[in-house]
Amino acid sequence: FDILVMDPTGAWLLTAALQAESAHRRFLEKRALHRRLQHLALATQQARVVHWHRNIQSGRVEGNASTILGYHGNEGHSDVGRWRLDTHPDDLPLVQSAIEAHLQGKTLTYECEYRMRHRDGHWIWLLSRGNIVERDESGRAVALAGVFMDVTERHEAQEAAQAQHRLIKAISKAQAAFI
């Protein structure tokens, strides 16, 4: 049953029953949010997608993106300078150009495929996508957020198909020379 309570000023306060109902509703909402976050974490893990958040002013990079490079916890890449060092030198201008184009409003989304050095020393191909997620009072970008996806297997399959095509072409030429 509901109990009305009057405060010292004479105003009626919420009933105990309404307060309990409100607390229960907040509990259920938090539990549902927790489940959705668990499902999202599982989906991104299965898709081999990791997230990043970059503060443009400080150069700080947060998220779990360095796990894709074989790092754990805080031992990985926490600033843009470290990311640049491990980006393949041939790909760095492409990455910087794609980010600048997005920051200048020339593209709706930042997107770039490039190689980065894995903790073990080998190169992996990443697809990086992101957007500006925060601006200052004057409209300048303050933060970017996005995802990395490891696309190394696709690049390796493309390279293998190209090598096979070159081999078939060479065999065909050789056969034509003998016939």
PDB file of N, CA, C and O in Angstrom, residues 106-145:
ATOM      1  N   LYS A 106      36.446  16.929 -45.351  1.00  0.00           N
ATOM      2  CA  LYS A 106      36.404  16.485 -46.747  1.00  0.00           C
ATOM      3  C   LYS A 106      35.775  15.093 -46.883  1.00  0.00           C
ATOM      4  O   LYS A 106      35.356  14.716 -47.966  1.00  0.00           O
ATOM      5  N   THR A 107      35.752  14.339 -45.793  1.00  0.00           N
ATOM      6  CA  THR A 107      35.124  13.014 -45.790  1.00  0.00           C
ATOM      7  C   THR A 107      34.187  12.911 -44.595  1.00  0.00           C
ATOM      8  O   THR A 107      34.446  13.508 -43.546  1.00  0.00           O
ATOM      9  N   LEU A 108      33.126  12.147 -44.744  1.00  0.00           N
ATOM     10  CA  LEU A 108      32.172  11.956 -43.642  1.00  0.00           C
ATOM     11  C   LEU A 108      32.725  11.020 -42.578  1.00  0.00           C
ATOM     12  O   LEU A 108      32.387  11.115 -41.406  1.00  0.00           O
ATOM     13  N   THR A 109      33.591  10.094 -43.008  1.00  0.00           N
ATOM     14  CA  THR A 109      34.169   9.091 -42.122  1.00  0.00           C
ATOM     15  C   THR A 109      35.645   8.937 -42.447  1.00  0.00           C
ATOM     16  O   THR A 109      36.036   8.996 -43.611  1.00  0.00           O
ATOM     17  N   TYR A 110      36.439   8.721 -41.423  1.00  0.00           N
ATOM     18  CA  TYR A 110      37.842   8.376 -41.627  1.00  0.00           C
ATOM     19  C   TYR A 110      37.896   6.885 -41.917  1.00  0.00           C
ATOM     20  O   TYR A 110      37.310   6.077 -41.193  1.00  0.00           O
ATOM     21  N   GLU A 111      38.580   6.512 -42.988  1.00  0.00           N
ATOM     22  CA  GLU A 111      38.749   5.092 -43.317  1.00  0.00           C
ATOM     23  C   GLU A 111      40.072   4.902 -44.026  1.00  0.00           C
ATOM     24  O   GLU A 111      40.406   5.653 -44.950  1.00  0.00           O
ATOM     25  N   CYS A 112      40.820   3.875 -43.591  1.00  0.00           N
ATOM     26  CA  CYS A 112      42.127   3.637 -44.187  1.00  0.00           C
ATOM     27  C   CYS A 112      42.554   2.196 -43.909  1.00  0.00           C
ATOM     28  O   CYS A 112      42.299   1.665 -42.834  1.00  0.00           O
ATOM     29  N   GLU A 113      43.200   1.559 -44.899  1.00  0.00           N
ATOM     30  CA  GLU A 113      43.815   0.245 -44.711  1.00  0.00           C
ATOM     31  C   GLU A 113      45.312   0.418 -44.777  1.00  0.00           C
ATOM     32  O   GLU A 113      45.831   1.027 -45.705  1.00  0.00           O
ATOM     33  N   TYR A 114      45.993  -0.123 -43.783  1.00  0.00           N
ATOM     34  CA  TYR A 114      47.449   0.022 -43.738  1.00  0.00           C
ATOM     35  C   TYR A 114      48.065  -1.053 -42.855  1.00  0.00           C
ATOM     36  O   TYR A 114      47.370  -1.786 -42.160  1.00  0.00           O
ATOM     37  N   ARG A 115      49.389  -1.120 -42.903  1.00  0.00           N
ATOM     38  CA  ARG A 115      50.118  -2.129 -42.147  1.00  0.00           C
ATOM     39  C   ARG A 115      50.681  -1.531 -40.856  1.00  0.00           C
ATOM     40  O   ARG A 115      51.133  -0.394 -40.841  1.00  0.00           O
ATOM     41  N   MET A 116      50.642  -2.361 -39.825  1.00  0.00           N
ATOM     42  CA  MET A 116      51.279  -2.003 -38.557  1.00  0.00           C
ATOM     43  C   MET A 116      52.101  -3.183 -38.058  1.00  0.00           C
ATOM     44  O   MET A 116      51.772  -4.332 -38.331  1.00  0.00           O
ATOM     45  N   ARG A 117      53.154  -2.841 -37.334  1.00  0.00           N
ATOM     46  CA  ARG A 117      54.032  -3.879 -36.788  1.00  0.00           C
ATOM     47  C   ARG A 117      53.375  -4.504 -35.553  1.00  0.00           C
ATOM     48  O   ARG A 117      52.985  -3.810 -34.614  1.00  0.00           O
ATOM     49  N   HIS A 118      53.264  -5.827 -35.591  1.00  0.00           N
ATOM     50  CA  HIS A 118      52.757  -6.593 -34.459  1.00  0.00           C
ATOM     51  C   HIS A 118      53.844  -6.662 -33.393  1.00  0.00           C
ATOM     52  O   HIS A 118      55.032  -6.503 -33.690  1.00  0.00           O
ATOM     53  N   ARG A 119      53.461  -6.906 -32.154  1.00  0.00           N
ATOM     54  CA  ARG A 119      54.425  -7.023 -31.054  1.00  0.00           C
ATOM     55  C   ARG A 119      55.499  -8.067 -31.362  1.00  0.00           C
ATOM     56  O   ARG A 119      56.652  -7.921 -30.969  1.00  0.00           O
ATOM     57  N   ASP A 120      55.123  -9.116 -32.104  1.00  0.00           N
ATOM     58  CA  ASP A 120      56.069 -10.187 -32.450  1.00  0.00           C
ATOM     59  C   ASP A 120      57.009  -9.799 -33.588  1.00  0.00           C
ATOM     60  O   ASP A 120      57.897 -10.571 -33.939  1.00  0.00           O
ATOM     61  N   GLY A 121      56.792  -8.623 -34.214  1.00  0.00           N
ATOM     62  CA  GLY A 121      57.697  -8.143 -35.252  1.00  0.00           C
ATOM     63  C   GLY A 121      57.178  -8.240 -36.674  1.00  0.00           C
ATOM     64  O   GLY A 121      57.736  -7.610 -37.565  1.00  0.00           O
ATOM     65  N   HIS A 122      56.144  -9.023 -36.926  1.00  0.00           N
ATOM     66  CA  HIS A 122      55.616  -9.144 -38.291  1.00  0.00           C
ATOM     67  C   HIS A 122      54.600  -8.028 -38.553  1.00  0.00           C
ATOM     68  O   HIS A 122      54.137  -7.353 -37.639  1.00  0.00           O
ATOM     69  N   TRP A 123      54.283  -7.828 -39.828  1.00  0.00           N
ATOM     70  CA  TRP A 123      53.329  -6.781 -40.214  1.00  0.00           C
ATOM     71  C   TRP A 123      51.938  -7.378 -40.343  1.00  0.00           C
ATOM     72  O   TRP A 123      51.771  -8.482 -40.874  1.00  0.00           O
ATOM     73  N   ILE A 124      50.943  -6.633 -39.860  1.00  0.00           N
ATOM     74  CA  ILE A 124      49.555  -7.032 -40.075  1.00  0.00           C
ATOM     75  C   ILE A 124      48.838  -5.884 -40.784  1.00  0.00           C
ATOM     76  O   ILE A 124      49.231  -4.720 -40.662  1.00  0.00           O
ATOM     77  N   TRP A 125      47.827  -6.235 -41.545  1.00  0.00           N
ATOM     78  CA  TRP A 125      47.007  -5.242 -42.239  1.00  0.00           C
ATOM     79  C   TRP A 125      45.808  -4.908 -41.375  1.00  0.00           C
ATOM     80  O   TRP A 125      45.129  -5.805 -40.863  1.00  0.00           O
ATOM     81  N   LEU A 126      45.544  -3.614 -41.215  1.00  0.00           N
ATOM     82  CA  LEU A 126      44.396  -3.152 -40.447  1.00  0.00           C
ATOM     83  C   LEU A 126      43.481  -2.312 -41.323  1.00  0.00           C
ATOM     84  O   LEU A 126      43.956  -1.538 -42.153  1.00  0.00           O
ATOM     85  N   LEU A 127      42.204  -2.464 -41.107  1.00  0.00           N
ATOM     86  CA  LEU A 127      41.206  -1.542 -41.644  1.00  0.00           C
ATOM     87  C   LEU A 127      40.790  -0.686 -40.463  1.00  0.00           C
ATOM     88  O   LEU A 127      40.333  -1.199 -39.442  1.00  0.00           O
ATOM     89  N   SER A 128      40.996   0.618 -40.573  1.00  0.00           N
ATOM     90  CA  SER A 128      40.643   1.539 -39.504  1.00  0.00           C
ATOM     91  C   SER A 128      39.525   2.443 -39.989  1.00  0.00           C
ATOM     92  O   SER A 128      39.613   3.020 -41.073  1.00  0.00           O
ATOM     93  N   ARG A 129      38.482   2.549 -39.189  1.00  0.00           N
ATOM     94  CA  ARG A 129      37.358   3.443 -39.491  1.00  0.00           C
ATOM     95  C   ARG A 129      37.032   4.244 -38.244  1.00  0.00           C
ATOM     96  O   ARG A 129      37.078   3.712 -37.135  1.00  0.00           O
ATOM     97  N   GLY A 130      36.681   5.518 -38.447  1.00  0.00           N
ATOM     98  CA  GLY A 130      36.337   6.339 -37.306  1.00  0.00           C
ATOM     99  C   GLY A 130      35.649   7.623 -37.707  1.00  0.00           C
ATOM    100  O   GLY A 130      35.549   7.946 -38.898  1.00  0.00           O
ATOM    101  N   ASN A 131      35.210   8.350 -36.699  1.00  0.00           N
ATOM    102  CA  ASN A 131      34.524   9.632 -36.885  1.00  0.00           C
ATOM    103  C   ASN A 131      34.938  10.597 -35.792  1.00  0.00           C
ATOM    104  O   ASN A 131      35.350  10.175 -34.705  1.00  0.00           O
ATOM    105  N   ILE A 132      34.749  11.868 -36.078  1.00  0.00           N
ATOM    106  CA  ILE A 132      34.899  12.882 -35.044  1.00  0.00           C
ATOM    107  C   ILE A 132      33.743  12.688 -34.070  1.00  0.00           C
ATOM    108  O   ILE A 132      32.587  12.597 -34.477  1.00  0.00           O
ATOM    109  N   VAL A 133      34.065  12.623 -32.780  1.00  0.00           N
ATOM    110  CA  VAL A 133      33.022  12.410 -31.779  1.00  0.00           C
ATOM    111  C   VAL A 133      32.887  13.574 -30.803  1.00  0.00           C
ATOM    112  O   VAL A 133      31.966  13.593 -29.994  1.00  0.00           O
ATOM    113  N   GLU A 134      33.806  14.530 -30.908  1.00  0.00           N
ATOM    114  CA  GLU A 134      33.725  15.682 -30.008  1.00  0.00           C
ATOM    115  C   GLU A 134      34.377  16.885 -30.678  1.00  0.00           C
ATOM    116  O   GLU A 134      35.410  16.755 -31.337  1.00  0.00           O
ATOM    117  N   ARG A 135      33.753  18.039 -30.503  1.00  0.00           N
ATOM    118  CA  ARG A 135      34.268  19.302 -31.041  1.00  0.00           C
ATOM    119  C   ARG A 135      34.307  20.339 -29.928  1.00  0.00           C
ATOM    120  O   ARG A 135      33.544  20.267 -28.985  1.00  0.00           O
ATOM    121  N   ASP A 136      35.197  21.339 -30.089  1.00  0.00           N
ATOM    122  CA  ASP A 136      35.235  22.427 -29.113  1.00  0.00           C
ATOM    123  C   ASP A 136      34.208  23.496 -29.484  1.00  0.00           C
ATOM    124  O   ASP A 136      33.446  23.336 -30.441  1.00  0.00           O
ATOM    125  N   GLU A 137      34.199  24.592 -28.738  1.00  0.00           N
ATOM    126  CA  GLU A 137      33.211  25.647 -28.938  1.00  0.00           C
ATOM    127  C   GLU A 137      33.279  26.260 -30.339  1.00  0.00           C
ATOM    128  O   GLU A 137      32.282  26.728 -30.879  1.00  0.00           O
ATOM    129  N   SER A 138      34.486  26.266 -30.924  1.00  0.00           N
ATOM    130  CA  SER A 138      34.641  26.865 -32.257  1.00  0.00           C
ATOM    131  C   SER A 138      34.411  25.864 -33.387  1.00  0.00           C
ATOM    132  O   SER A 138      34.550  26.208 -34.558  1.00  0.00           O
ATOM    133  N   GLY A 139      34.072  24.618 -33.035  1.00  0.00           N
ATOM    134  CA  GLY A 139      33.762  23.626 -34.058  1.00  0.00           C
ATOM    135  C   GLY A 139      34.938  22.758 -34.481  1.00  0.00           C
ATOM    136  O   GLY A 139      34.796  21.888 -35.333  1.00  0.00           O
ATOM    137  N   ARG A 140      36.115  22.992 -33.898  1.00  0.00           N
ATOM    138  CA  ARG A 140      37.280  22.167 -34.240  1.00  0.00           C
ATOM    139  C   ARG A 140      37.172  20.799 -33.578  1.00  0.00           C
ATOM    140  O   ARG A 140      36.713  20.680 -32.437  1.00  0.00           O
ATOM    141  N   ALA A 141      37.647  19.784 -34.287  1.00  0.00           N
ATOM    142  CA  ALA A 141      37.610  18.427 -33.754  1.00  0.00           C
ATOM    143  C   ALA A 141      38.515  18.310 -32.534  1.00  0.00           C
ATOM    144  O   ALA A 141      39.648  18.785 -32.541  1.00  0.00           O
ATOM    145  N   VAL A 142      38.002  17.675 -31.493  1.00  0.00           N
ATOM    146  CA  VAL A 142      38.749  17.452 -30.261  1.00  0.00           C
ATOM    147  C   VAL A 142      39.071  15.970 -30.095  1.00  0.00           C
ATOM    148  O   VAL A 142      40.110  15.608 -29.578  1.00  0.00           O
ATOM    149  N   ALA A 143      38.172  15.103 -30.557  1.00  0.00           N
ATOM    150  CA  ALA A 143      38.361  13.666 -30.367  1.00  0.00           C
ATOM    151  C   ALA A 143      37.799  12.887 -31.544  1.00  0.00           C
ATOM    152  O   ALA A 143      36.819  13.283 -32.163  1.00  0.00           O
ATOM    153  N   LEU A 144      38.468  11.779 -31.830  1.00  0.00           N
ATOM    154  CA  LEU A 144      38.030  10.807 -32.835  1.00  0.00           C
ATOM    155  C   LEU A 144      37.799   9.481 -32.118  1.00  0.00           C
ATOM    156  O   LEU A 144      38.478   9.181 -31.134  1.00  0.00           O
ATOM    157  N   ALA A 145      36.887   8.680 -32.634  1.00  0.00           N
ATOM    158  CA  ALA A 145      36.680   7.336 -32.104  1.00  0.00           C
ATOM    159  C   ALA A 145      36.373   6.418 -33.273  1.00  0.00           C
ATOM    160  O   ALA A 145      35.798   6.834 -34.276  1.00  0.00           O
TER     161      ALA A 145
END
